[in-house]
Amino acid sequence: MTTLNTNIKIIKRKIRVGRGIGSGKGKTSGRGVKGQKSRSGVAIKSFEGGQMPLYRRLPKRGFNVISKESIAILNLEKIQSFIDKKSIKTTEVLNSELLKKLKLINKNSKKLKILGSGEIKDKINIEADLASKSAQEKLQKIGGSIQLKK
């Protein structure tokens, strides 16, 4: 036993616009007269017919702090790689001015923070604004020193 196809797409006929007066959708093809909306390829983006649009209904999120200080972050493994590349000498004191001069950190950064990720083999003296406990311990273990600016 076969059933008739009840798929609406097959039963309903497609409206052919712009096919003469008798179709009821001739001349302006149901678009009204003149104006932006009667033209082809025009959609007024995010306009919801006077209803408050979605992008204005949703709350604003986030805030950019004007006075936020940019902190340059440097890991011990990065310092070691600079020493290995011979861009930093172990004899001189490593501070933010030197790093900025060598273009190893951003020139706009106000503070320098040393983090303890990775290992450091060479003894080095560092002058920084902030440092993690693990970085301080690792530097003291190899005989280096770290001066924290107040």
Coordinates of N, CA, C and O in Angstrom, one line a residue:
M1 N 0.8 -1.2 0.0 CA 0.0 0.0 0.0 C 0.9 1.3 0.0 O 1.8 1.4 0.8
T2 N 0.6 2.2 -0.9 CA 1.4 3.4 -1.0 C 0.6 4.6 -0.5 O -0.6 4.6 -0.6
T3 N 1.3 5.5 0.1 CA 0.6 6.7 0.6 C 0.9 7.9 -0.3 O 2.0 7.9 -0.9
L4 N 0.0 8.8 -0.3 CA 0.2 10.0 -1.1 C 1.2 10.9 -0.4 O 1.4 10.9 0.8
N5 N 2.0 11.6 -1.2 CA 3.0 12.5 -0.7 C 2.4 13.7 -0.1 O 1.7 14.5 -0.8
T6 N 2.5 13.9 1.2 CA 1.9 15.1 1.9 C 2.9 16.2 2.1 O 2.7 17.0 3.0
N7 N 4.0 16.1 1.4 CA 5.1 17.2 1.6 C 4.5 18.5 1.1 O 4.2 18.6 -0.1
I8 N 4.5 19.5 1.9 CA 3.9 20.8 1.5 C 4.7 21.4 0.4 O 4.0 22.1 -0.5
K9 N 6.0 21.2 0.3 CA 6.8 21.8 -0.8 C 6.2 21.3 -2.2 O 6.3 22.1 -3.2
I10 N 5.7 20.1 -2.2 CA 5.3 19.6 -3.5 C 3.8 20.1 -3.8 O 3.5 20.4 -4.9
I11 N 3.0 20.1 -2.8 CA 1.6 20.5 -3.0 C 1.5 22.0 -3.3 O 0.8 22.4 -4.2
K12 N 2.2 22.9 -2.6 CA 2.1 24.3 -2.8 C 2.9 24.8 -4.0 O 4.0 24.4 -4.2
R13 N 2.2 25.7 -4.8 CA 2.9 26.2 -6.0 C 3.7 27.4 -5.7 O 3.4 28.2 -4.8
K14 N 4.8 27.6 -6.4 CA 5.7 28.7 -6.2 C 5.1 30.0 -6.8 O 4.5 29.9 -7.9
I15 N 5.2 31.1 -6.1 CA 4.7 32.4 -6.6 C 5.7 32.9 -7.6 O 6.9 33.1 -7.2
R16 N 5.3 33.2 -8.8 CA 6.2 33.7 -9.8 C 5.9 35.2 -9.9 O 4.9 35.7 -10.4
V17 N 6.8 36.0 -9.3 CA 6.6 37.4 -9.3 C 7.0 38.1 -10.6 O 7.9 37.6 -11.3
G18 N 6.4 39.2 -10.9 CA 6.7 40.0 -12.1 C 6.3 39.3 -13.4 O 7.0 39.4 -14.4
R19 N 5.3 38.5 -13.4 CA 4.8 37.8 -14.6 C 3.4 38.3 -15.0 O 2.6 37.5 -15.3
G20 N 3.2 39.6 -15.0 CA 2.0 40.1 -15.6 C 0.9 40.5 -14.6 O 0.9 39.9 -13.5
I21 N 0.0 41.3 -15.1 CA -1.1 41.8 -14.3 C -2.0 40.7 -13.6 O -2.4 40.8 -12.5
G22 N -2.3 39.7 -14.4 CA -3.2 38.7 -14.0 C -2.7 37.8 -12.8 O -3.5 37.2 -12.1
S23 N -1.4 37.8 -12.6 CA -0.9 37.0 -11.5 C -1.1 37.6 -10.1 O -1.0 36.9 -9.1
G24 N -1.4 38.9 -10.1 CA -1.6 39.6 -8.8 C -0.2 40.0 -8.2 O -0.2 40.6 -7.2
K25 N 0.9 39.6 -8.9 CA 2.2 39.9 -8.4 C 3.0 40.5 -9.6 O 4.2 40.2 -9.7
G26 N 2.3 41.3 -10.4 CA 3.0 41.9 -11.6 C 3.6 43.2 -11.3 O 3.6 43.7 -10.1
K27 N 4.1 43.9 -12.3 CA 4.7 45.2 -12.2 C 5.7 45.4 -11.1 O 6.9 45.2 -11.3
T28 N 5.3 45.7 -9.8 CA 6.3 46.0 -8.8 C 6.6 44.7 -8.0 O 7.3 44.8 -7.0
S29 N 6.0 43.6 -8.3 CA 6.3 42.3 -7.7 C 6.0 42.3 -6.2 O 6.8 41.7 -5.5
G30 N 5.0 43.0 -5.7 CA 4.7 43.0 -4.3 C 5.6 43.8 -3.5 O 5.6 43.7 -2.2
R31 N 6.5 44.6 -4.1 CA 7.5 45.4 -3.3 C 7.0 46.8 -3.0 O 7.7 47.6 -2.5
G32 N 5.8 47.2 -3.4 CA 5.3 48.5 -3.2 C 5.9 49.5 -4.3 O 6.3 49.0 -5.3
V33 N 6.0 50.7 -3.9 CA 6.6 51.7 -4.9 C 7.8 52.4 -4.4 O 7.9 52.8 -3.3
K34 N 8.8 52.6 -5.3 CA 10.0 53.3 -5.1 C 10.7 53.0 -3.8 O 10.4 52.1 -3.1
G35 N 11.7 53.8 -3.5 CA 12.4 53.7 -2.2 C 13.4 52.6 -2.1 O 13.5 51.8 -2.9
Q36 N 14.2 52.7 -1.0 CA 15.3 51.7 -0.8 C 14.8 50.3 -0.8 O 15.5 49.4 -1.4
K37 N 13.7 50.0 -0.2 CA 13.3 48.6 0.0 C 12.8 48.0 -1.3 O 12.6 46.8 -1.4
S38 N 12.4 48.8 -2.3 CA 11.9 48.3 -3.5 C 13.0 47.8 -4.4 O 12.8 47.1 -5.4
R39 N 14.2 48.3 -4.2 CA 15.4 48.0 -5.0 C 15.9 46.6 -4.7 O 15.7 46.1 -3.6
S40 N 16.6 46.0 -5.7 CA 17.1 44.7 -5.4 C 18.4 44.7 -4.7 O 19.2 45.7 -4.8
G41 N 18.7 43.7 -3.9 CA 20.0 43.6 -3.2 C 20.2 44.6 -2.0 O 21.3 44.9 -1.6
V42 N 19.1 45.1 -1.5 CA 19.2 46.0 -0.4 C 18.5 45.5 0.8 O 17.3 45.1 0.7
A43 N 19.2 45.4 1.9 CA 18.6 45.0 3.2 C 19.1 46.0 4.2 O 20.3 46.3 4.2
I44 N 18.2 46.6 5.0 CA 18.7 47.5 6.0 C 19.2 46.7 7.2 O 18.4 46.1 7.9
K45 N 20.5 46.6 7.3 CA 21.1 45.7 8.3 C 20.8 46.1 9.7 O 20.8 47.3 10.0
S46 N 20.5 45.2 10.5 CA 20.2 45.3 11.9 C 19.0 46.3 12.2 O 18.9 46.7 13.3
F47 N 18.2 46.6 11.2 CA 17.1 47.4 11.4 C 15.9 46.5 11.7 O 15.7 45.5 11.0
E48 N 15.2 46.7 12.8 CA 14.2 45.8 13.2 C 12.8 46.5 13.3 O 12.0 46.3 14.2
G49 N 12.6 47.4 12.3 CA 11.3 48.0 12.2 C 10.9 48.9 13.3 O 9.8 49.0 13.7
G50 N 11.9 49.6 13.9 CA 11.6 50.5 15.0 C 11.7 49.9 16.3 O 11.8 50.5 17.3
Q51 N 11.7 48.5 16.4 CA 11.9 47.8 17.6 C 13.4 48.0 18.0 O 14.2 48.2 17.2
M52 N 13.6 48.1 19.3 CA 15.0 48.3 19.8 C 15.9 47.1 19.3 O 15.6 46.0 19.6
P53 N 16.9 47.5 18.4 CA 17.7 46.4 17.8 C 18.5 45.6 18.8 O 18.8 46.1 19.9
L54 N 18.8 44.4 18.4 CA 19.5 43.4 19.3 C 20.8 44.0 19.9 O 21.1 43.9 21.1
Y55 N 21.6 44.6 19.0 CA 22.9 45.2 19.5 C 22.7 46.3 20.5 O 23.7 46.6 21.2
R56 N 21.5 46.9 20.5 CA 21.3 47.9 21.6 C 20.6 47.4 22.8 O 20.6 48.0 23.8
R57 N 19.9 46.2 22.6 CA 19.3 45.6 23.8 C 20.3 44.9 24.7 O 20.0 44.8 25.9
L58 N 21.4 44.4 24.1 CA 22.3 43.7 25.0 C 23.2 44.7 25.7 O 23.5 45.7 25.2
P59 N 23.6 44.3 26.9 CA 24.4 45.2 27.8 C 25.9 45.3 27.2 O 26.4 44.4 26.6
K60 N 26.5 46.4 27.5 CA 27.9 46.6 27.1 C 28.7 45.8 28.2 O 28.3 45.7 29.3
R61 N 29.8 45.2 27.7 CA 30.6 44.4 28.6 C 32.0 44.9 28.5 O 32.5 45.3 27.5
G62 N 32.7 44.7 29.7 CA 34.2 45.0 29.7 C 34.5 46.5 29.9 O 33.6 47.4 29.8
F63 N 35.7 46.7 30.3 CA 36.2 48.1 30.6 C 37.7 48.2 30.4 O 38.4 47.3 30.8
N64 N 38.1 49.2 29.8 CA 39.5 49.4 29.6 C 40.0 50.4 30.5 O 39.6 51.6 30.5
V65 N 40.9 50.0 31.5 CA 41.4 50.9 32.5 C 42.4 51.8 31.8 O 43.4 51.4 31.2
I66 N 42.2 53.1 32.0 CA 43.1 54.1 31.4 C 44.5 54.1 32.0 O 45.5 54.2 31.4
S67 N 44.5 54.0 33.4 CA 45.7 54.1 34.1 C 46.4 52.8 34.3 O 47.4 52.7 35.1
K68 N 46.0 51.8 33.5 CA 46.7 50.4 33.7 C 48.1 50.5 33.3 O 48.4 51.0 32.2
E69 N 49.0 50.0 34.1 CA 50.4 50.0 33.8 C 50.8 48.7 33.1 O 50.4 47.6 33.5
S70 N 51.5 48.8 32.0 CA 51.9 47.6 31.2 C 53.1 47.0 31.9 O 54.1 47.7 32.1
I71 N 53.0 45.7 32.2 CA 54.1 45.0 32.9 C 54.8 44.1 31.9 O 54.1 43.2 31.3
A72 N 56.1 44.2 31.7 CA 56.8 43.3 30.8 C 57.1 42.0 31.6 O 57.6 42.1 32.7
I73 N 56.8 40.8 31.1 CA 57.0 39.6 31.8 C 58.2 38.8 31.1 O 58.2 38.7 29.9
L74 N 59.0 38.3 31.9 CA 60.2 37.6 31.4 C 60.4 36.4 32.3 O 60.5 36.5 33.5
N75 N 60.5 35.2 31.6 CA 60.7 34.0 32.3 C 62.2 33.7 32.4 O 63.0 34.2 31.5
L76 N 62.6 32.9 33.4 CA 64.0 32.5 33.5 C 64.6 31.8 32.3 O 65.7 32.1 31.9
E77 N 63.7 30.9 31.7 CA 64.2 30.2 30.5 C 64.5 31.2 29.3 O 65.4 31.0 28.5
K78 N 63.7 32.2 29.2 CA 63.9 33.3 28.2 C 65.2 34.0 28.4 O 65.9 34.2 27.5
I79 N 65.5 34.3 29.7 CA 66.7 35.0 30.0 C 67.9 34.1 29.6 O 68.9 34.6 29.1
Q80 N 67.8 32.8 30.0 CA 68.8 31.8 29.7 C 69.1 31.8 28.1 O 70.2 31.7 27.7
S81 N 68.0 31.8 27.4 CA 68.1 31.7 25.9 C 68.8 33.0 25.4 O 69.6 32.9 24.4
F82 N 68.5 34.1 26.0 CA 69.2 35.4 25.6 C 70.7 35.3 25.9 O 71.5 35.8 25.1
I83 N 71.0 34.7 27.0 CA 72.4 34.5 27.4 C 73.1 33.6 26.4 O 74.3 33.8 26.0
D84 N 72.5 32.5 26.1 CA 73.0 31.5 25.1 C 73.2 32.2 23.8 O 74.2 31.9 23.1
K85 N 72.3 33.0 23.4 CA 72.5 33.7 22.1 C 73.5 34.9 22.1 O 73.8 35.5 21.1
K86 N 74.0 35.1 23.3 CA 75.0 36.2 23.6 C 74.4 37.6 23.4 O 75.2 38.5 23.1
S87 N 73.1 37.8 23.5 CA 72.5 39.1 23.4 C 72.5 39.8 24.8 O 72.4 41.0 24.9
I88 N 72.7 39.0 25.9 CA 72.9 39.5 27.2 C 74.2 39.0 27.8 O 74.4 37.8 27.7
K89 N 74.9 39.9 28.4 CA 76.2 39.4 29.1 C 75.9 39.2 30.6 O 75.1 39.9 31.2
T90 N 76.5 38.1 31.1 CA 76.2 37.8 32.5 C 76.9 38.7 33.5 O 76.5 38.8 34.7
T91 N 77.8 39.5 33.0 CA 78.6 40.4 33.9 C 77.7 41.7 34.2 O 77.8 42.2 35.3
E92 N 76.9 42.1 33.3 CA 76.1 43.4 33.5 C 74.8 43.1 34.2 O 74.3 42.0 34.2
V93 N 74.3 44.1 34.9 CA 73.1 44.0 35.7 C 71.9 44.1 34.7 O 71.8 45.0 33.8
L94 N 71.0 43.1 34.8 CA 69.9 43.0 33.9 C 68.7 43.8 34.4 O 68.2 43.5 35.5
N95 N 68.4 44.9 33.7 CA 67.3 45.7 34.2 C 66.4 46.1 33.0 O 66.8 45.8 31.8
S96 N 65.3 46.8 33.2 CA 64.4 47.1 32.2 C 65.0 48.1 31.1 O 64.7 48.0 29.9
E97 N 65.8 49.0 31.6 CA 66.4 49.9 30.6 C 67.3 49.2 29.6 O 67.2 49.4 28.4
L98 N 68.1 48.2 30.1 CA 69.0 47.4 29.2 C 68.1 46.6 28.2 O 68.4 46.5 27.0
L99 N 67.1 46.0 28.8 CA 66.2 45.1 27.9 C 65.5 45.9 26.8 O 65.3 45.5 25.7
K100 N 65.1 47.2 27.2 CA 64.4 48.1 26.2 C 65.4 48.5 25.2 O 65.1 48.6 24.0
K101 N 66.7 48.8 25.6 CA 67.7 49.2 24.7 C 68.0 48.1 23.7 O 68.2 48.3 22.5
L102 N 68.0 46.8 24.1 CA 68.3 45.7 23.3 C 67.0 45.2 22.5 O 67.1 44.2 21.8
K103 N 65.9 45.9 22.8 CA 64.6 45.6 22.2 C 64.2 44.2 22.5 O 63.6 43.5 21.6
L104 N 64.4 43.7 23.7 CA 64.0 42.4 24.1 C 62.6 42.5 24.8 O 61.9 41.5 24.9
I105 N 62.2 43.7 25.3 CA 60.9 43.9 25.9 C 60.4 45.2 25.2 O 61.1 46.0 24.6
N106 N 59.1 45.4 25.3 CA 58.4 46.5 24.7 C 58.8 47.8 25.3 O 58.9 47.9 26.6
K107 N 59.1 48.8 24.5 CA 59.5 50.1 25.1 C 58.5 50.8 25.9 O 58.8 51.7 26.7
N108 N 57.2 50.5 25.7 CA 56.1 51.1 26.4 C 55.8 50.5 27.8 O 55.0 51.0 28.5
S109 N 56.5 49.4 28.1 CA 56.2 48.7 29.4 C 56.8 49.5 30.5 O 58.0 50.0 30.4
K110 N 56.0 49.7 31.6 CA 56.5 50.5 32.7 C 57.2 49.7 33.8 O 58.1 50.2 34.4
K111 N 56.8 48.4 33.9 CA 57.5 47.6 35.0 C 58.0 46.3 34.4 O 57.6 45.9 33.3
L112 N 58.9 45.6 35.1 CA 59.5 44.4 34.7 C 59.2 43.3 35.7 O 59.5 43.6 36.9
K113 N 58.6 42.2 35.3 CA 58.4 41.1 36.3 C 59.1 39.9 35.8 O 59.1 39.5 34.6
I114 N 59.8 39.2 36.8 CA 60.6 38.0 36.5 C 59.8 36.8 37.0 O 59.4 36.8 38.2
L115 N 59.5 35.8 36.1 CA 58.8 34.6 36.5 C 59.7 33.4 36.4 O 60.7 33.4 35.7
G116 N 59.4 32.4 37.2 CA 60.3 31.3 37.4 C 60.1 30.1 36.5 O 60.6 29.0 36.9
S117 N 59.5 30.2 35.4 CA 59.3 29.1 34.5 C 60.7 28.8 33.8 O 61.4 29.7 33.3
G118 N 61.0 27.5 33.8 CA 62.2 27.0 33.1 C 63.4 27.1 34.1 O 63.3 27.5 35.2
E119 N 64.6 26.7 33.5 CA 65.8 26.7 34.4 C 66.8 27.8 33.9 O 66.8 28.1 32.7
I120 N 67.6 28.2 34.8 CA 68.7 29.2 34.5 C 70.0 28.6 35.0 O 70.1 28.1 36.1
K121 N 71.0 28.5 34.1 CA 72.3 27.9 34.5 C 73.4 28.9 34.9 O 74.2 28.7 35.8
D122 N 73.3 30.1 34.3 CA 74.3 31.1 34.5 C 74.0 32.1 35.7 O 72.8 32.4 35.9
K123 N 75.0 32.5 36.4 CA 74.8 33.4 37.5 C 74.6 34.8 36.9 O 75.4 35.3 36.1
I124 N 73.5 35.4 37.3 CA 73.2 36.8 36.8 C 72.6 37.7 37.9 O 71.9 37.2 38.7
N125 N 72.9 39.0 37.8 CA 72.3 39.9 38.7 C 71.1 40.6 38.0 O 71.3 41.2 36.9
I126 N 69.9 40.6 38.6 CA 68.8 41.2 37.9 C 68.2 42.3 38.8 O 68.1 42.2 40.0
E127 N 67.8 43.3 38.2 CA 67.1 44.4 38.8 C 65.7 44.6 38.2 O 65.6 44.9 37.1
A128 N 64.6 44.2 39.0 CA 63.3 44.2 38.5 C 62.3 44.9 39.5 O 62.7 45.1 40.6
D129 N 61.1 45.1 39.0 CA 60.1 45.7 39.9 C 59.4 44.6 40.7 O 59.0 44.8 41.8
L130 N 59.1 43.5 40.0 CA 58.4 42.4 40.6 C 59.1 41.1 40.3 O 59.7 40.9 39.2
A131 N 58.9 40.1 41.1 CA 59.5 38.7 40.8 C 58.7 37.7 41.6 O 58.2 37.9 42.7
S132 N 58.5 36.5 41.0 CA 57.8 35.4 41.7 C 58.7 34.8 42.6 O 59.9 34.8 42.5
K133 N 58.1 34.1 43.6 CA 59.0 33.4 44.6 C 59.9 32.3 44.0 O 61.0 32.2 44.4
S134 N 59.3 31.6 43.0 CA 60.1 30.5 42.4 C 61.3 31.1 41.6 O 62.4 30.5 41.7
A135 N 61.1 32.2 41.0 CA 62.2 32.9 40.3 C 63.3 33.3 41.3 O 64.5 33.1 41.0
Q136 N 62.9 33.9 42.4 CA 63.9 34.3 43.4 C 64.6 33.1 44.0 O 65.9 33.2 44.1
E137 N 63.9 32.0 44.3 CA 64.6 30.8 44.8 C 65.6 30.2 43.8 O 66.7 29.9 44.2
K138 N 65.2 30.1 42.5 CA 66.1 29.6 41.5 C 67.3 30.4 41.3 O 68.4 29.9 41.1
L139 N 67.2 31.8 41.3 CA 68.3 32.6 41.2 C 69.3 32.5 42.4 O 70.5 32.5 42.2
Q140 N 68.7 32.4 43.6 CA 69.6 32.3 44.8 C 70.3 31.0 44.8 O 71.4 30.9 45.3
K141 N 69.6 29.9 44.3 CA 70.2 28.6 44.3 C 71.5 28.6 43.4 O 72.5 27.9 43.8
I142 N 71.5 29.3 42.3 CA 72.7 29.3 41.4 C 73.7 30.4 41.8 O 74.7 30.5 41.1
G143 N 73.3 31.2 42.8 CA 74.3 32.2 43.2 C 74.0 33.6 42.6 O 74.8 34.5 42.8
G144 N 73.0 33.7 41.9 CA 72.6 35.0 41.3 C 71.8 35.9 42.3 O 71.5 35.4 43.4
S145 N 71.6 37.1 42.0 CA 70.8 38.0 42.9 C 69.7 38.7 42.2 O 69.8 38.9 41.0
I146 N 68.7 39.1 42.9 CA 67.6 39.8 42.3 C 67.3 41.0 43.2 O 67.0 40.8 44.4
Q147 N 67.4 42.2 42.7 CA 67.0 43.4 43.5 C 65.6 43.9 43.0 O 65.3 44.0 41.8
L148 N 64.7 44.0 44.0 CA 63.4 44.5 43.7 C 63.2 46.0 44.0 O 63.5 46.4 45.1
K149 N 62.8 46.7 43.0 CA 62.6 48.2 43.2 C 61.3 48.4 44.0 O 60.3 47.7 43.8
K150 N 61.3 49.3 44.9 CA 60.1 49.6 45.6 C 59.4 50.8 45.0 O 60.0 51.7 44.6

